[in-house]
Coordinates of C-alpha atoms in Angstrom, one line a residue:
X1 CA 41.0 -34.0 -8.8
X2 CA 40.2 -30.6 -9.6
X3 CA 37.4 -29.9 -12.8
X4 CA 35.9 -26.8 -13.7
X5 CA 32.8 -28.6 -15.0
X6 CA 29.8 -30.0 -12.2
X7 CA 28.4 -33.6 -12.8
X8 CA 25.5 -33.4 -15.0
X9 CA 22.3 -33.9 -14.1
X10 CA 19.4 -36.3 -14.7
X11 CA 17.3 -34.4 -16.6
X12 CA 16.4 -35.1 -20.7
X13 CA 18.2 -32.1 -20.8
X14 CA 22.0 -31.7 -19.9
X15 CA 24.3 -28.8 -20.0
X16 CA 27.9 -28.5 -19.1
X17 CA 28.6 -25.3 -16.6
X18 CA 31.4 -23.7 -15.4
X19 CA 32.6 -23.3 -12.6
X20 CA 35.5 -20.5 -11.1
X21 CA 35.9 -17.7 -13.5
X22 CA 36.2 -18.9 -16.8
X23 CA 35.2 -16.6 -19.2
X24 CA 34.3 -17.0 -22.9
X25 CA 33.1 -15.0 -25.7
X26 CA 29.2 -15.8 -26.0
X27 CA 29.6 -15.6 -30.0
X28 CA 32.4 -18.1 -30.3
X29 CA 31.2 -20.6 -27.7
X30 CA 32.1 -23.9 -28.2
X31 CA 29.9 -26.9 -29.1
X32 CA 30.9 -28.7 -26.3
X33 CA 29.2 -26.2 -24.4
X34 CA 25.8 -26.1 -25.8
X35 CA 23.1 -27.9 -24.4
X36 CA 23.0 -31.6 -24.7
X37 CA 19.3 -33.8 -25.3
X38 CA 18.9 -37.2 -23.8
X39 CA 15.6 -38.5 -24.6
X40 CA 16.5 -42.0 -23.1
X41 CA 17.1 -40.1 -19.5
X42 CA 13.6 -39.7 -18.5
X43 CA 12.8 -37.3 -15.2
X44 CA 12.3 -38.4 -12.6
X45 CA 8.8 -39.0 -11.2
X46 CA 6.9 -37.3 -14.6
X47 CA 5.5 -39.2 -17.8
X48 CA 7.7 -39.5 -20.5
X49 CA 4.7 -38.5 -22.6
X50 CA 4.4 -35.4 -20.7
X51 CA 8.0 -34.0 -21.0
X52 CA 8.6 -30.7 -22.4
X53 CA 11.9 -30.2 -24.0
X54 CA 12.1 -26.7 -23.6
X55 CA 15.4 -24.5 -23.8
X56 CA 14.2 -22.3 -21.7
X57 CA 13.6 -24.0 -18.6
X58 CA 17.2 -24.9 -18.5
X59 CA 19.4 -21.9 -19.5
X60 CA 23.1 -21.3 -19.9
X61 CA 24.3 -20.6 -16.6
X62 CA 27.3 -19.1 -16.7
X63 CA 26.2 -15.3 -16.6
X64 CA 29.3 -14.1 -18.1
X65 CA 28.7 -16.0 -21.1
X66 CA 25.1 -14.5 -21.3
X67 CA 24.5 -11.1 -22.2
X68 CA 21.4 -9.3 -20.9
X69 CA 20.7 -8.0 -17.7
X70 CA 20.7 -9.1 -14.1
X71 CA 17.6 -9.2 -11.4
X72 CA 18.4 -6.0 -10.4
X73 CA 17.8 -4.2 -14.0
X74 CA 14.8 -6.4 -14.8
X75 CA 13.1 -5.7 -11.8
X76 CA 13.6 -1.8 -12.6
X77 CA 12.6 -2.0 -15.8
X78 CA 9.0 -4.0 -15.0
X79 CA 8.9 -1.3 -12.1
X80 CA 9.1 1.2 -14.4
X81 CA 6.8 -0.4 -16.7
X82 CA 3.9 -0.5 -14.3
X83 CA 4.9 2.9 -12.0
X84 CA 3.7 5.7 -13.9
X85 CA 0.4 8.4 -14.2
X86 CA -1.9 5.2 -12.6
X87 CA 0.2 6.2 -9.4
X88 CA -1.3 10.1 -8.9
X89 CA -4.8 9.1 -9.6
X90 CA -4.2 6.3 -6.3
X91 CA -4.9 9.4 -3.6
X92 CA -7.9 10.0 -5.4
X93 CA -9.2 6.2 -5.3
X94 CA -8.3 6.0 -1.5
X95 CA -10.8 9.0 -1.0
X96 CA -13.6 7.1 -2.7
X97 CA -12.6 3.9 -0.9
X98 CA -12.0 4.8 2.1
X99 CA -8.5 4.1 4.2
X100 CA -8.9 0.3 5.0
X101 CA -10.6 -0.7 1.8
X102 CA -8.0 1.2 -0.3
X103 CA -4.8 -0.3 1.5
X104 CA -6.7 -3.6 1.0
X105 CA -7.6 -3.4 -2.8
X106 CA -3.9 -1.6 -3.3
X107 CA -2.4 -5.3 -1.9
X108 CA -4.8 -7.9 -3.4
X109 CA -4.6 -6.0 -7.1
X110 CA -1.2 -6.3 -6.7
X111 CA -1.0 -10.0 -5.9
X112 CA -3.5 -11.1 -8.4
X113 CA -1.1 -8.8 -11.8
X114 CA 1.8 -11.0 -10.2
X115 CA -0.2 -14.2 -10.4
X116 CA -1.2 -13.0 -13.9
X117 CA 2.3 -12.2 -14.8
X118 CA 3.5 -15.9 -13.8
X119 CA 1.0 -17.8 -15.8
X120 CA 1.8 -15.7 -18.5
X121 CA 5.4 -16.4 -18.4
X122 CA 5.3 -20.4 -17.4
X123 CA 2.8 -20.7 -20.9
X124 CA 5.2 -18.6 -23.0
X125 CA 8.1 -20.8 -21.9
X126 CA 6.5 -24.2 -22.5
X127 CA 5.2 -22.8 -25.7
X128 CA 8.5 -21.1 -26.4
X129 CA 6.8 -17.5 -27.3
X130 CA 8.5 -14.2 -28.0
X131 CA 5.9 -12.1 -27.0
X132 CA 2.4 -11.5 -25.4
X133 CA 1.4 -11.9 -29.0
X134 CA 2.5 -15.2 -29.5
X135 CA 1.4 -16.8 -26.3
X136 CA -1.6 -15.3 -27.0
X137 CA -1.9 -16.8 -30.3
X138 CA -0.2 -20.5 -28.9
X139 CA -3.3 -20.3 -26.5
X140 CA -6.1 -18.8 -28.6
X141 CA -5.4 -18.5 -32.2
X142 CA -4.6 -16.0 -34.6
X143 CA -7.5 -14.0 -34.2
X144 CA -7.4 -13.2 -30.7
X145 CA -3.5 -12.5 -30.7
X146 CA -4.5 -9.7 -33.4
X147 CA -7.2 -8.4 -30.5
X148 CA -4.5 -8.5 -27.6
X149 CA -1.7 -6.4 -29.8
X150 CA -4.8 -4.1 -30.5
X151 CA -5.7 -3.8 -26.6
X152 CA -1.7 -3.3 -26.4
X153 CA -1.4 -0.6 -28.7
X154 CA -4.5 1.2 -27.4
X155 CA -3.8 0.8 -24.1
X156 CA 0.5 1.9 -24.5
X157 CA -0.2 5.0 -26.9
X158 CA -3.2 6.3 -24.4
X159 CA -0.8 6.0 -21.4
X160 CA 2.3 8.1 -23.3
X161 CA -0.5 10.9 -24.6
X162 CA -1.4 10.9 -20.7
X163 CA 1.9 11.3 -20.0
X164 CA 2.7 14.2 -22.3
X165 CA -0.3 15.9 -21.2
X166 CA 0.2 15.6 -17.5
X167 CA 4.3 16.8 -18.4
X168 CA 2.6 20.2 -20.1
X169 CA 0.2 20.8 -17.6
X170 CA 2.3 20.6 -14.6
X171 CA 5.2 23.0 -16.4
X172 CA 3.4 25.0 -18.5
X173 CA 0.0 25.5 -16.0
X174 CA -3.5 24.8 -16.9
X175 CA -7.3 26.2 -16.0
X176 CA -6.4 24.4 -12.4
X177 CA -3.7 25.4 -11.2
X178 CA -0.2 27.2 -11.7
X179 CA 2.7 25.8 -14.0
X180 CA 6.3 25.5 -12.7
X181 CA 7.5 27.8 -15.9
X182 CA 4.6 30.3 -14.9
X183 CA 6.2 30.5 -11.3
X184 CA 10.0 30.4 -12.6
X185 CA 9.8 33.3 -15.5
X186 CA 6.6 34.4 -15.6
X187 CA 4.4 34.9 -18.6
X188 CA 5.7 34.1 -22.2
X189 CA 6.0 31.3 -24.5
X190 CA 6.7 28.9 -22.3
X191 CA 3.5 28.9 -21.0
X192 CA 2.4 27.2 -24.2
X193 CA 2.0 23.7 -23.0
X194 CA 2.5 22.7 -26.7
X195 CA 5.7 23.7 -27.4
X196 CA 6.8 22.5 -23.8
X197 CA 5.8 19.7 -24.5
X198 CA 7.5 19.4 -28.4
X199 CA 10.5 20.6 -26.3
X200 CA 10.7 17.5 -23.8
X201 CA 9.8 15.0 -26.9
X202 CA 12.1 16.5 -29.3
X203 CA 15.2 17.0 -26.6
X204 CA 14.7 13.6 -23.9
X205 CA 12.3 11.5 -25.0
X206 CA 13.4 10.7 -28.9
X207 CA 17.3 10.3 -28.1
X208 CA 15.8 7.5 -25.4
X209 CA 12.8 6.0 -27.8
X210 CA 15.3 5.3 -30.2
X211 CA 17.3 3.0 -28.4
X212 CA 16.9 -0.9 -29.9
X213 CA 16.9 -3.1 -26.8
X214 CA 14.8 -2.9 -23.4
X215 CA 18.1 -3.6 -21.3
X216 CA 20.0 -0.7 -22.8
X217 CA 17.2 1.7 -20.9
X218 CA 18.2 -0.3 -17.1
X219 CA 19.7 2.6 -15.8
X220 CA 17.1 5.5 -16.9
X221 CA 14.9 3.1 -15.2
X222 CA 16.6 2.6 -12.3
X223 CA 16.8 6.7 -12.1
X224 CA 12.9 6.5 -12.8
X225 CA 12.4 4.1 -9.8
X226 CA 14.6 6.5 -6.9
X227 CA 12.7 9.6 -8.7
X228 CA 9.2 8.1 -8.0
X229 CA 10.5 6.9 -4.3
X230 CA 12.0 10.4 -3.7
X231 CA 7.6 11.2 -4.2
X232 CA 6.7 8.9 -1.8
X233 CA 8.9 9.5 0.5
X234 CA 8.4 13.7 0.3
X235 CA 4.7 12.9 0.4
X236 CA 5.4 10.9 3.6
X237 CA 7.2 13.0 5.6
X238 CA 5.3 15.9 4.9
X239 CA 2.0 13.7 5.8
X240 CA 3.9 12.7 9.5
X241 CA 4.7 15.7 10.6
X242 CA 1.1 17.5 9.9
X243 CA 0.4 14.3 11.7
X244 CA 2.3 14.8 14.5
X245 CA 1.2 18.7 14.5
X246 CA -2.6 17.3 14.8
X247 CA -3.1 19.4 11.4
X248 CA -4.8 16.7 9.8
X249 CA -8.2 16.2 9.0
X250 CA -9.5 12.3 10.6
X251 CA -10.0 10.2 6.9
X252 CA -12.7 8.3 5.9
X253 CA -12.1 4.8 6.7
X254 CA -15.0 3.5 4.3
X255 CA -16.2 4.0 0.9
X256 CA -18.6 7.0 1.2
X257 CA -22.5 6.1 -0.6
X258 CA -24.5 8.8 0.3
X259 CA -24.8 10.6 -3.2
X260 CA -25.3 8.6 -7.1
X261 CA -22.0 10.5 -7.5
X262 CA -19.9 8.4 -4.9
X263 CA -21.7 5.4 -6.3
X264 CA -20.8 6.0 -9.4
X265 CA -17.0 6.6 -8.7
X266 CA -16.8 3.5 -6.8
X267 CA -17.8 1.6 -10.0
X268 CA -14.7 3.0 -11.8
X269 CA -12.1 2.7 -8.8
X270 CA -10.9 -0.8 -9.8
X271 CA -10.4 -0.6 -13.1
X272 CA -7.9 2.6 -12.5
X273 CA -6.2 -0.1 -9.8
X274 CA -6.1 -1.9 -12.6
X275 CA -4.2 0.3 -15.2
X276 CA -2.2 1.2 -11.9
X277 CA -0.6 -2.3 -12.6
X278 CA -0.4 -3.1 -16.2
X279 CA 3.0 -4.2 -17.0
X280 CA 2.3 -7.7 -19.1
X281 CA 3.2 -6.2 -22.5
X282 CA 6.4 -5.9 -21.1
X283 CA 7.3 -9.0 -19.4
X284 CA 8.4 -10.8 -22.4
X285 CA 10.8 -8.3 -23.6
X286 CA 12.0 -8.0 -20.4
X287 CA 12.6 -11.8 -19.9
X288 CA 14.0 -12.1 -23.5
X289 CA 17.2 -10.0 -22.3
X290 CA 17.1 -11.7 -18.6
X291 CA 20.4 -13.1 -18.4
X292 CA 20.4 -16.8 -17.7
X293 CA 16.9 -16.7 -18.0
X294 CA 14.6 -19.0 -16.5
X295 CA 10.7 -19.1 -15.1
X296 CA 11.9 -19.2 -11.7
X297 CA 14.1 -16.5 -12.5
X298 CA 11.6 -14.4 -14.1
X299 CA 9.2 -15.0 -11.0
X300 CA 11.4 -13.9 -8.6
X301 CA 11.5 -10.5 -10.7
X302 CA 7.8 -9.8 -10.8
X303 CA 7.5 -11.2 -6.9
X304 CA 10.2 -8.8 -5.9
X305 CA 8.5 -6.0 -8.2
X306 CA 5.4 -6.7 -6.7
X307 CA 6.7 -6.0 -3.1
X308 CA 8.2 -2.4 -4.1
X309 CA 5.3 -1.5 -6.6
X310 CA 2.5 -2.1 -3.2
X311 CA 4.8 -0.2 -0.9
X312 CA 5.0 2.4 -3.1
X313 CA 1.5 2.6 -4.1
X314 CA -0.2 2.3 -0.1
X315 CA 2.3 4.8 1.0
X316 CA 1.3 7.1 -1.9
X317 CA -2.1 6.6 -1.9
X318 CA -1.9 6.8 2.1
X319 CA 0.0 9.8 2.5
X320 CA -1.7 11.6 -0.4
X321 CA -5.1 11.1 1.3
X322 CA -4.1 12.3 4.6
X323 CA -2.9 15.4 3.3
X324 CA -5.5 16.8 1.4
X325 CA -8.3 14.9 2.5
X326 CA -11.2 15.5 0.4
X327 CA -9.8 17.8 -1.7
X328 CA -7.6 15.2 -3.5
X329 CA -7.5 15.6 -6.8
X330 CA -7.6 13.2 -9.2
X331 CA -4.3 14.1 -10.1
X332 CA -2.6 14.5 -6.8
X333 CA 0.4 16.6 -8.6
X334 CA -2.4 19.3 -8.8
X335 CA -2.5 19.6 -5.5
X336 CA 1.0 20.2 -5.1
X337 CA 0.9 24.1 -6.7
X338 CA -0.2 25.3 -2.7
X339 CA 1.1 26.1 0.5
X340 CA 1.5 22.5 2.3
X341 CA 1.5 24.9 5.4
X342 CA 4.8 23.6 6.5
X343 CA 8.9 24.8 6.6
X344 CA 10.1 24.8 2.9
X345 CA 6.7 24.2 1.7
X346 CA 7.9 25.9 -1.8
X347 CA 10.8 24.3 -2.5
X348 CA 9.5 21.0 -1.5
X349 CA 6.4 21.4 -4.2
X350 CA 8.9 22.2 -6.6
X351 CA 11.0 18.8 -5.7
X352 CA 7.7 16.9 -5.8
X353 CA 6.5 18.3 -9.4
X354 CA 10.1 18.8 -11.2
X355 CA 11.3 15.1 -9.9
X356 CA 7.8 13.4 -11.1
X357 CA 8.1 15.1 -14.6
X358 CA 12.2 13.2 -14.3
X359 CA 10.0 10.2 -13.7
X360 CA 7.6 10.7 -16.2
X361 CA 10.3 11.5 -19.1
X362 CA 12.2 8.3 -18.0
X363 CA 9.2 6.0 -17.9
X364 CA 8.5 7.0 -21.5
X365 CA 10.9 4.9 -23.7
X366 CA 10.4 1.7 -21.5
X367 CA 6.4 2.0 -22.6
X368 CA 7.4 3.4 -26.0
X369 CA 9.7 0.0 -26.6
X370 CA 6.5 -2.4 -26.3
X371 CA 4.4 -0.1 -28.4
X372 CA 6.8 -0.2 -31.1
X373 CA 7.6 -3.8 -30.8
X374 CA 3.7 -4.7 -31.2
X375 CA 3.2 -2.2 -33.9
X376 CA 5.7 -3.6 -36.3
X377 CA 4.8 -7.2 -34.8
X378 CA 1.0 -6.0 -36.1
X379 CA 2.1 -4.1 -39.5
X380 CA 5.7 -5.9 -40.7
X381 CA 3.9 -9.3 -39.7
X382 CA 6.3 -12.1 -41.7
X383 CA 9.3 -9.3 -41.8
X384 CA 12.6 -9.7 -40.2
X385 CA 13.2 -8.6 -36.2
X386 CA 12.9 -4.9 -35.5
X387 CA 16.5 -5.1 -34.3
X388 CA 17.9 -6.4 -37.3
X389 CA 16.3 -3.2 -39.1
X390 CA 17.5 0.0 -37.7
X391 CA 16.1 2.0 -40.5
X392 CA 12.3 0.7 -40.0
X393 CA 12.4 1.0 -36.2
X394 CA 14.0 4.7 -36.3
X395 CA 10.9 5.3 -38.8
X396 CA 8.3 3.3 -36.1
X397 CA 9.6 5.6 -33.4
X398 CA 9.3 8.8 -35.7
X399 CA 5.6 8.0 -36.5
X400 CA 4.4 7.1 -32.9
X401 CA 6.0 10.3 -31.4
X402 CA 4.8 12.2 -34.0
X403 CA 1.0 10.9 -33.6
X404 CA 1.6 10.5 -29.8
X405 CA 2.0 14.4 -29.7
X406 CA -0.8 14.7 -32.0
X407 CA -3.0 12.9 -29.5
X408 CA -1.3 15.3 -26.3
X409 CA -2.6 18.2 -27.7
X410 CA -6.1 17.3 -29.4
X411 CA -7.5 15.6 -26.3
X412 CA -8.1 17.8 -23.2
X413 CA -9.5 15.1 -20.2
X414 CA -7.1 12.5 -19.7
X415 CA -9.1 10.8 -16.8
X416 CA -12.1 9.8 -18.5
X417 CA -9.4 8.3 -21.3
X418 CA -7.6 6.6 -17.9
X419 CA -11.3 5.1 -16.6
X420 CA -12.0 3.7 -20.3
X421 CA -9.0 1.9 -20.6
X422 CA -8.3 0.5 -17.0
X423 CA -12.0 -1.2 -18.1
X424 CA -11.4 -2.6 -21.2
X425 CA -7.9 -2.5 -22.4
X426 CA -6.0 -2.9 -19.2
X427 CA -8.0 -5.3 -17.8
X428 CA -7.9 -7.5 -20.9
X429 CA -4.1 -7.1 -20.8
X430 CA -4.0 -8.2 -17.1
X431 CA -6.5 -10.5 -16.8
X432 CA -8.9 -11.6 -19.2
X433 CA -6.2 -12.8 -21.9
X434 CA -3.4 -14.3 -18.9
X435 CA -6.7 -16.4 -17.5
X436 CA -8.1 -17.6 -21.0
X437 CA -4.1 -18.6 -21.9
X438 CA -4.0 -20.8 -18.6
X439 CA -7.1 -22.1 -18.8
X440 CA -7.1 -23.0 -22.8
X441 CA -3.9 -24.5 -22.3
X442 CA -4.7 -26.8 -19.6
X443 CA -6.9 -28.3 -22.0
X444 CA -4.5 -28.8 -24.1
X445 CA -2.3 -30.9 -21.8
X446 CA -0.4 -28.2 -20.0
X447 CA -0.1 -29.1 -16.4
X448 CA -2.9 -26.9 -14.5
X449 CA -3.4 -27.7 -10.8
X450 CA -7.0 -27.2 -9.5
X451 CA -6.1 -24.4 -7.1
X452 CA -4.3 -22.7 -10.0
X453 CA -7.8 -23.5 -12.3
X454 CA -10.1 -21.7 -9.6
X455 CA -7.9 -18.7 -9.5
X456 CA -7.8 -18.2 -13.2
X457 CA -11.5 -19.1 -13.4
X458 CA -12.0 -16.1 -10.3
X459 CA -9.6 -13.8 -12.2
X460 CA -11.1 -14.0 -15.2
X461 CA -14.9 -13.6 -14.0
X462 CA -13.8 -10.8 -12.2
X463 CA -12.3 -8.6 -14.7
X464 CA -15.4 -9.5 -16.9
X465 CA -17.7 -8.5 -14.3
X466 CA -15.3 -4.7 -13.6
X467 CA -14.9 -4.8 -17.0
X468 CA -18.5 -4.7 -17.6
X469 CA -19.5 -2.0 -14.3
X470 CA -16.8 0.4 -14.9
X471 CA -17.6 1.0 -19.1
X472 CA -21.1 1.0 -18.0
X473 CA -20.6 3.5 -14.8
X474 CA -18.0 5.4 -17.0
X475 CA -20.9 6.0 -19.8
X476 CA -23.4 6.9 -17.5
X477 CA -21.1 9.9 -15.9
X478 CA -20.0 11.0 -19.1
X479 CA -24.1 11.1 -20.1
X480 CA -24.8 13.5 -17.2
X481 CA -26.5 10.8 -14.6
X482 CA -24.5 11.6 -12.3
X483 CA -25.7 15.0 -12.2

């Protein structure tokens, strides 16, 4: 006989699902539907005494019932998240590395964020957190949850000044090289890069920061994503076929040490991997709107992430190198203002620097969201949810732009800002407070095997010990010993 429901498993949690394509309103679902606890069906194989009843491992599973958004507009949205500025200053980082050691610390950075991301998300599920905040706080108490919304809030507002800055110099010009405006119209008021860049904030990014839920930016995020491959791949071809014209210099293959200079930069080159990666402020929200959410779910986004975030970077890094050898600049969009010595070399700049700026602008909101979520989180602690108050998140997002802009036009080096806080911010965010959640938790009962112990114990060492060389290294150059 024909049933539109499946047998229900043996689990000490049961729900009913649907099969064919029944549909009904989420709002008005019935009760029969909801999920049902046993606690006389134990699981099989585990300790009753060691059985989390958690909602969230078992979600509804009809996704027509559950609103939110699919694999494909999570995975955009934690690309976008981590794919921004960190991505121009990867050319740069494979020039101090070298080719082999670059492509190589490019993979394992990425594999160890993903690791990070998936302990952070399996603790926030069995602890049934909101936010990096609260898992924070489940794992390591009040105190420290205020100290990881800090790091956040440093960390988010630094990276939206950058990219406000970066926006302005590459349309309006600065002392190294030629704006977009400059070449379009000439001189004139556009060449201000403060009102170009009260122009973008005032006419894209508001409308966008003023949006209420992560998933409603899926598409602008999806745009961002094509616009930052439409880079890669521009930089790519243009890198093959000076290749194949035996116009390009032979790179470096190893880290250059022959001056206290290139010592020096190698000491800050992973922590900008590091900020290059960043994305863990953002994985909560993100899994919040998952439809049919689940940890395996949610692993399968960042895994899948992963994959096209290391593509991306190696063939950026890769193709940026090759090009301009060691002239890379530390922001390889500089660059970009010359003759690439090749058929359409104009227009193709223009493609390179006009679509990264699209990129930029559409990356914006998606870090905005976070920043505003932990703000209020930080300042409204005890109030209702930001979504149920439009007025006070309109307001949030006023202030932030507002001070954001400030910061855009009152600080002049952004790469000395990007060095301090892939050392100590970023590397908290990615590392130090993922490894301390796994590890405190374990002794807390949570199921920790001892592979999974060594890696957090080797994570969290590590970023110490970068954390440590690169403010150190970073203090040094700024004190003129590298002179």
């Amino acid at each position: 006989m024909d049933s539109n429901y499946s047998a229900l498993p043996r689990n000490s949690l049961i729900e009913l699902q649907l099969h064919d394509n029944i549909s009904l309103d989420r709002p008005t679902k019935p009760k029969f539907l909801q999920k049902i606890s046993l606690n006389s069906a134990p699981i099989e194989g585990g300790d009753d005494e060691n059985v989390h009843h958690n909602d969230e491992e078992l979600p509804f599973i009809l996704d027509k019932i559950t609103d939110g958004s699919g694999i494909a507009g999570a995975v955009f949205n934690l690309t976008t998240s981590i794919i921004g500025a960190g991505i121009m200053a990867l050319p740069a980082t494979m020039k101090v590395l070298g080719l082999f050691p670059g492509i190589f610390l490019i993979i394992v950075m990425g594999i160890l964020s993903e690791i990070s991301v998936e302990f952070l998300i399996r603790f926030s599920v069995l602890r049934k957190s909101t936010s990096y905040g609260d898992v924070v706080q489940s794992a390591l108490g009040r105190p420290a949850r205020i100290l990881s919304e800090i790091c956040i809030i440093i960390n988010n507002a630094g990276v939206l000044v950058v990219y406000l800055i970066i926006m302005g110099d590459v349309l309006s010009g600065s002392s190294h090289h030629v704006g977009v405006l400059d070449q379009w119209l000439g001189n004139g008021f556009w060449d201000y890069r403060r009102v170009v860049i009260f122009v973008i904030l005032v006419a894209f990014l508001a409308p966008l920061c003023a949006l209420e839920k992560i998933d409603s930016l899926s598409l602008t995020s999806a745009a961002s994503v094509a616009l930052a491959v439409v880079f890669v791949v521009v930089a790519c071809v243009i890198a093959f076929v000076k290749l194949i014209e035996g116009r390009i210099e032979t790179p470096r293959l190893g880290p250059d040490i022959g001056s206290k200079k290139a010592i020096l930069d190698l000491l800050v080159v992973i922590p900008i991997m590091t900020n290059a990666y960043v994305c863990h402020f953002n994985v909560q929200p993100i899994y919040n709107e998952l439809e049919g959410r689940s940890p395996q779910k949610m692993n399968r986004v960042g895994r899948i992430t992963t994959i096209l975030c290391v593509v991306i970077y190696v063939s950026t890094a890769v193709s940026g190198y090759l090009l301009f050898g060691d002239n890379t600049e530390s922001d390889i969009l500089t660059n970009f203002d010359k003759d690439l010595g090749i058929r359409f070399s104009s227009i193709l700049n223009y493609v390179v620097r006009v679509g990264y700026i699209l990129h930029l602008i559409l990356v914006f909101p998606v870090i905005h969201f976070s920043l505003r979520q932990t703000v209020d989180t930080l300042v409204f602690s005890g109030s209702a949810p930001l979504a149920e108050s439009r007025k006070r998140s309109l307001a949030l997002t006023m202030i932030l732009l507002v001070l954001i802009y400030l910061g855009s036009t009152m600080i002049p080096n952004i790469w000395v800002a990007f060095k301090f806080t892939g050392a100590t911010t970023a590397l908290s965010l990615g590392f130090i407070f993922p490894s301390l959640i796994a590890l405190r938790l374990n002794k807390l009962g949570e199921d920790l095997g001892r592979g999974e112990k060594l890696l957090s114990w080797f994570m969290l060492i590590l970023a110490v010990l970068v954390s440590i060389i690169g403010v150190a290294g970073n203090v040094y150059s700024i004190s003129g010993g590298s002179e």
